Amino acid sequence: MSESLPVPLLSTEKIQQLVYVIRNQQVMLDSDLAMLYQVETGALNRAVKRNKYRFPDDFCFQLTIEELTSLRCQIGISKKEDSGNTSHGGRRYTPYVFTEQGIAMLASVLRSEIAAKVNVEIMRTFVTMRRFIANNTMLFTYITEFEMKQEKYINESDKKFKQVFDYIAAHTESEQKIFYESQIFDAFSFFINLVSKATTSIILIDGYVDIDTLNIFTKKKTGVTVDIYTLPKSKLSKNDINNFNKQYPRLTVCYNTQRLFLQQQYVNKFV
């Protein structure tokens, strides 16, 4: 009787690391199985092809390029990993994967003691994984529902943020502008626009104001107060101020000869 070949030391944890979920099925790569069975990947696949009737699509199937690319990203499979055609420097076809039923069938095809013993451990691993999934069904359901709720919340939040940012982009206007000597009308139009948008009060610090200034303030909303800080030599008369207040209350004009005083009045309004 020939001496039995040594079987590699296997553990459930090691085998579990070689089980992947593809097309919603738990499968193992042909190269990983060949490594466990101590045969070449090409030899394993040739044995399968000779017994093709034993390996329907739910037992064994070949990965698409997209599936292989996704798998490589997940587990870092090398493009030159174990090949079925090593003479050309690497595998020239996408790998085959085997479901639990296909793996069970492999032992009868390979007809080796090692394959039979390894398959026992693989079957035990699949049983352990099924038992774990069955015992934690409620947990997996909860996690799935939680992830769906999180995704829905994130999508709704993103949509709301987009609405806010779109609104800001559409309604944001510069509060400060620099106008050059030739842009008299632009400056005048900008000033009127600011006055018409004020909701509570307007403060103007200008050493030179006149009746034209008050004409601009007639564009303000009802109830908006106006405080003007200017120099005594301004061309506004008490009569101008009184007439304005009769129709567009309330206007207050403060006079002072010191520019520093005018600046301090502005600061005090906001402290």
Coordinates of C-alpha atoms in Angstrom, one line a residue:
M1 CA 0.0 0.0 0.0
S2 CA 1.4 3.4 -0.9
E3 CA 2.0 5.9 1.9
S4 CA -0.6 8.6 2.4
L5 CA 0.3 12.1 1.3
P6 CA 0.4 14.7 4.1
V7 CA -2.6 17.0 4.3
P8 CA -1.9 20.7 4.8
L9 CA -3.0 22.0 8.2
L10 CA -6.3 23.8 7.7
S11 CA -8.5 25.8 10.0
T12 CA -12.0 27.1 9.6
E13 CA -10.7 30.7 9.8
K14 CA -8.2 30.1 7.0
I15 CA -10.8 28.6 4.7
Q16 CA -13.3 31.3 5.5
Q17 CA -10.7 33.9 4.2
L18 CA -10.9 32.1 0.9
V19 CA -14.7 32.2 0.6
Y20 CA -16.1 35.1 -1.4
V21 CA -19.6 36.2 -2.2
I22 CA -20.2 36.5 -6.0
R23 CA -23.6 36.7 -7.6
N24 CA -25.1 36.3 -4.1
Q25 CA -23.4 32.9 -3.7
Q26 CA -20.6 31.8 -1.5
V27 CA -17.8 30.5 -3.8
M28 CA -14.1 29.7 -3.8
L29 CA -11.6 30.4 -6.6
D30 CA -10.2 27.6 -8.7
S31 CA -6.6 28.7 -7.8
D32 CA -7.3 28.6 -4.0
L33 CA -8.9 25.1 -4.3
A34 CA -5.9 23.9 -6.4
M35 CA -3.6 25.2 -3.7
L36 CA -5.5 23.3 -1.0
Y37 CA -5.7 20.1 -3.1
Q38 CA -2.0 20.4 -3.9
V39 CA -2.6 20.3 -7.7
E40 CA -2.1 22.8 -10.5
T41 CA -5.0 25.1 -11.3
G42 CA -4.9 24.0 -15.0
A43 CA -5.1 20.4 -14.0
L44 CA -8.1 21.1 -11.8
N45 CA -9.9 22.9 -14.5
R46 CA -9.1 20.2 -17.1
A47 CA -10.6 17.6 -14.8
V48 CA -13.8 19.7 -14.5
K49 CA -14.0 20.1 -18.3
R50 CA -13.7 16.4 -18.8
N51 CA -16.7 16.0 -16.4
K52 CA -18.6 19.0 -17.5
Y53 CA -22.0 17.3 -17.0
R54 CA -21.2 17.1 -13.3
F55 CA -20.8 20.9 -13.0
P56 CA -23.9 22.9 -14.0
D57 CA -23.9 26.7 -13.6
D58 CA -25.0 26.5 -10.0
F59 CA -22.0 24.3 -9.2
C60 CA -19.3 26.2 -11.2
F61 CA -19.1 29.3 -13.4
Q62 CA -16.5 31.5 -14.9
L63 CA -16.0 35.1 -13.7
T64 CA -16.6 38.0 -16.0
I65 CA -13.9 40.7 -16.5
E66 CA -15.9 43.1 -14.3
E67 CA -16.3 40.5 -11.5
L68 CA -12.6 39.7 -11.6
T69 CA -11.7 43.4 -11.4
S70 CA -14.0 43.9 -8.5
L71 CA -12.5 40.8 -6.7
R72 CA -9.0 42.1 -7.3
C73 CA -9.8 45.4 -5.7
Q74 CA -11.3 43.6 -2.7
I75 CA -8.5 41.0 -2.1
G76 CA -5.6 42.2 -4.2
I77 CA -5.3 39.2 -6.6
S78 CA -2.2 39.6 -8.7
K79 CA -2.7 39.7 -12.5
K80 CA 0.0 37.0 -12.7
E81 CA -1.3 34.8 -9.9
D82 CA -1.4 31.0 -10.3
S83 CA -2.1 30.3 -13.9
G84 CA -3.7 27.6 -15.9
N85 CA -1.2 28.3 -18.7
T86 CA 2.1 29.3 -17.0
S87 CA 4.0 29.0 -20.2
H88 CA 2.6 32.3 -21.3
G89 CA 3.6 34.1 -18.1
G90 CA 0.2 34.1 -16.5
R91 CA -3.5 33.1 -16.7
R92 CA -5.0 34.0 -20.0
Y93 CA -8.6 33.5 -19.0
T94 CA -10.7 34.6 -16.1
P95 CA -10.9 32.2 -13.2
Y96 CA -13.6 29.7 -12.4
V97 CA -15.3 29.7 -9.0
F98 CA -17.1 26.8 -7.3
T99 CA -20.1 26.8 -5.0
E100 CA -20.4 24.5 -2.1
Q101 CA -22.1 21.8 -4.3
G102 CA -19.4 22.2 -6.9
I103 CA -16.6 21.8 -4.3
A104 CA -18.2 18.7 -3.0
M105 CA -18.3 17.3 -6.6
L106 CA -14.6 18.1 -7.1
A107 CA -13.4 15.5 -4.7
S108 CA -15.0 12.7 -6.8
V109 CA -13.5 14.1 -9.9
L110 CA -10.0 14.5 -8.7
R111 CA -10.0 11.2 -6.9
S112 CA -7.2 12.0 -4.5
E113 CA -6.9 11.4 -0.8
I114 CA -5.8 15.0 -0.1
A115 CA -8.8 16.3 -2.0
A116 CA -11.2 14.1 0.0
K117 CA -9.7 15.1 3.3
V118 CA -9.5 18.8 2.4
N119 CA -13.1 18.8 1.3
V120 CA -14.2 17.5 4.7
E121 CA -12.8 20.7 6.2
I122 CA -14.2 22.9 3.5
M123 CA -17.7 21.4 4.1
R124 CA -17.4 22.0 7.8
T125 CA -16.5 25.6 7.1
F126 CA -19.5 26.1 4.9
V127 CA -21.7 24.6 7.6
T128 CA -20.2 26.9 10.2
M129 CA -20.8 29.9 8.0
R130 CA -24.4 28.9 7.4
R131 CA -25.0 28.4 11.1
F132 CA -23.5 31.8 11.9
I133 CA -25.8 33.5 9.3
A134 CA -28.9 31.6 10.5
N135 CA -28.1 32.6 14.1
N136 CA -27.7 36.2 13.3
T137 CA -30.4 36.8 10.8
M138 CA -32.1 39.4 12.9
L139 CA -28.8 41.3 13.3
F140 CA -28.1 41.3 9.6
T141 CA -31.7 42.5 8.9
Y142 CA -31.2 45.3 11.4
I143 CA -27.9 46.3 9.9
T144 CA -29.4 46.3 6.4
E145 CA -32.4 48.4 7.5
F146 CA -30.1 50.8 9.4
E147 CA -27.8 51.2 6.3
M148 CA -30.9 51.9 4.1
K149 CA -32.1 54.5 6.6
Q150 CA -28.7 56.1 6.7
E151 CA -28.5 56.2 3.0
K152 CA -31.9 57.7 2.7
Y153 CA -31.0 60.3 5.4
I154 CA -27.8 61.2 3.6
N155 CA -29.6 61.6 0.3
E156 CA -32.3 63.8 1.8
S157 CA -29.6 65.9 3.6
D158 CA -27.6 66.3 0.4
K159 CA -30.7 67.4 -1.4
K160 CA -31.5 70.0 1.3
F161 CA -28.0 71.3 1.3
K162 CA -28.1 71.6 -2.5
Q163 CA -31.3 73.6 -2.3
V164 CA -29.7 75.9 0.3
F165 CA -26.5 76.4 -1.7
D166 CA -28.5 76.9 -4.9
Y167 CA -30.6 79.5 -3.1
I168 CA -27.5 81.3 -1.7
A169 CA -25.9 81.3 -5.2
A170 CA -29.0 82.7 -6.8
H171 CA -29.6 85.4 -4.1
T172 CA -26.2 86.4 -2.8
E173 CA -25.1 89.8 -3.7
S174 CA -22.0 91.7 -2.9
E175 CA -22.5 94.0 0.1
Q176 CA -19.4 96.1 -0.8
K177 CA -18.3 97.4 -4.2
I178 CA -15.6 99.7 -5.5
F179 CA -16.8 102.2 -8.1
Y180 CA -14.5 104.2 -10.3
E181 CA -15.1 107.8 -11.5
S182 CA -16.8 106.8 -14.7
Q183 CA -19.2 104.5 -12.9
I184 CA -21.5 107.2 -11.4
F185 CA -24.8 105.5 -12.5
D186 CA -23.6 102.1 -11.3
A187 CA -22.8 103.5 -7.8
F188 CA -26.2 105.4 -7.7
S189 CA -28.1 102.2 -8.7
F190 CA -26.2 100.1 -6.2
F191 CA -27.0 102.6 -3.4
I192 CA -30.7 102.7 -4.3
N193 CA -30.8 98.9 -4.3
L194 CA -29.3 98.7 -0.8
V195 CA -31.8 101.3 0.5
S196 CA -34.8 99.4 -0.9
K197 CA -33.7 96.1 0.7
A198 CA -33.2 97.5 4.2
T199 CA -35.7 96.0 6.7
T200 CA -35.1 97.9 10.0
S201 CA -32.7 100.8 9.8
I202 CA -30.2 102.6 7.5
I203 CA -27.1 104.4 8.7
L204 CA -25.2 106.8 6.4
I205 CA -21.9 108.4 7.3
D206 CA -21.1 111.1 4.8
G207 CA -19.6 114.5 5.1
Y208 CA -21.6 115.9 2.2
V209 CA -25.3 115.2 1.9
D210 CA -28.1 117.2 0.2
I211 CA -31.7 116.9 -1.0
D212 CA -30.6 114.3 -3.6
T213 CA -29.6 112.1 -0.7
L214 CA -33.1 112.3 0.8
N215 CA -34.6 111.6 -2.6
I216 CA -32.8 108.2 -2.6
F217 CA -34.1 107.5 0.9
T218 CA -37.6 107.8 -0.3
K219 CA -37.1 104.3 -1.8
K220 CA -36.9 102.8 1.6
K221 CA -39.6 100.5 3.0
T222 CA -42.2 101.9 5.4
G223 CA -41.0 101.8 9.0
V224 CA -37.3 101.7 8.2
T225 CA -35.4 104.4 10.1
V226 CA -32.6 106.6 8.7
D227 CA -29.7 108.0 10.7
I228 CA -27.3 110.4 8.9
Y229 CA -24.0 111.4 10.4
T230 CA -22.6 114.4 8.5
L231 CA -20.7 117.7 8.8
P232 CA -22.4 121.0 9.6
K233 CA -21.7 122.4 6.2
S234 CA -24.0 119.8 4.5
K235 CA -26.7 121.3 2.3
L236 CA -29.6 119.8 4.3
S237 CA -31.8 122.4 6.0
K238 CA -34.2 121.8 8.9
N239 CA -37.1 122.3 6.5
D240 CA -35.8 119.5 4.3
I241 CA -35.6 117.2 7.2
N242 CA -39.0 118.1 8.5
N243 CA -40.7 117.7 5.1
F244 CA -39.0 114.3 4.7
N245 CA -40.2 113.1 8.2
K246 CA -43.8 114.1 7.4
Q247 CA -44.0 111.6 4.6
Y248 CA -41.1 109.1 5.2
P249 CA -40.5 108.9 9.0
R250 CA -38.1 108.6 10.7
L251 CA -35.0 110.6 9.7
T252 CA -32.4 111.8 12.2
V253 CA -29.4 113.9 11.1
C254 CA -26.4 114.4 13.5
Y255 CA -23.8 117.1 12.8
N256 CA -20.2 117.1 14.0
T257 CA -17.0 118.7 12.7
Q258 CA -14.7 115.8 13.7
R259 CA -14.4 112.8 11.4
L260 CA -13.4 110.6 14.3
F261 CA -16.7 111.5 16.0
L262 CA -18.6 110.4 12.9
Q263 CA -16.7 107.1 12.9
Q264 CA -17.4 106.5 16.6
Q265 CA -21.1 107.1 16.1
Y266 CA -21.1 104.3 13.6
V267 CA -19.3 102.0 15.9
N268 CA -21.6 102.7 18.8
K269 CA -24.6 101.7 16.7
F270 CA -23.2 98.1 16.5
V271 CA -21.7 97.6 20.0

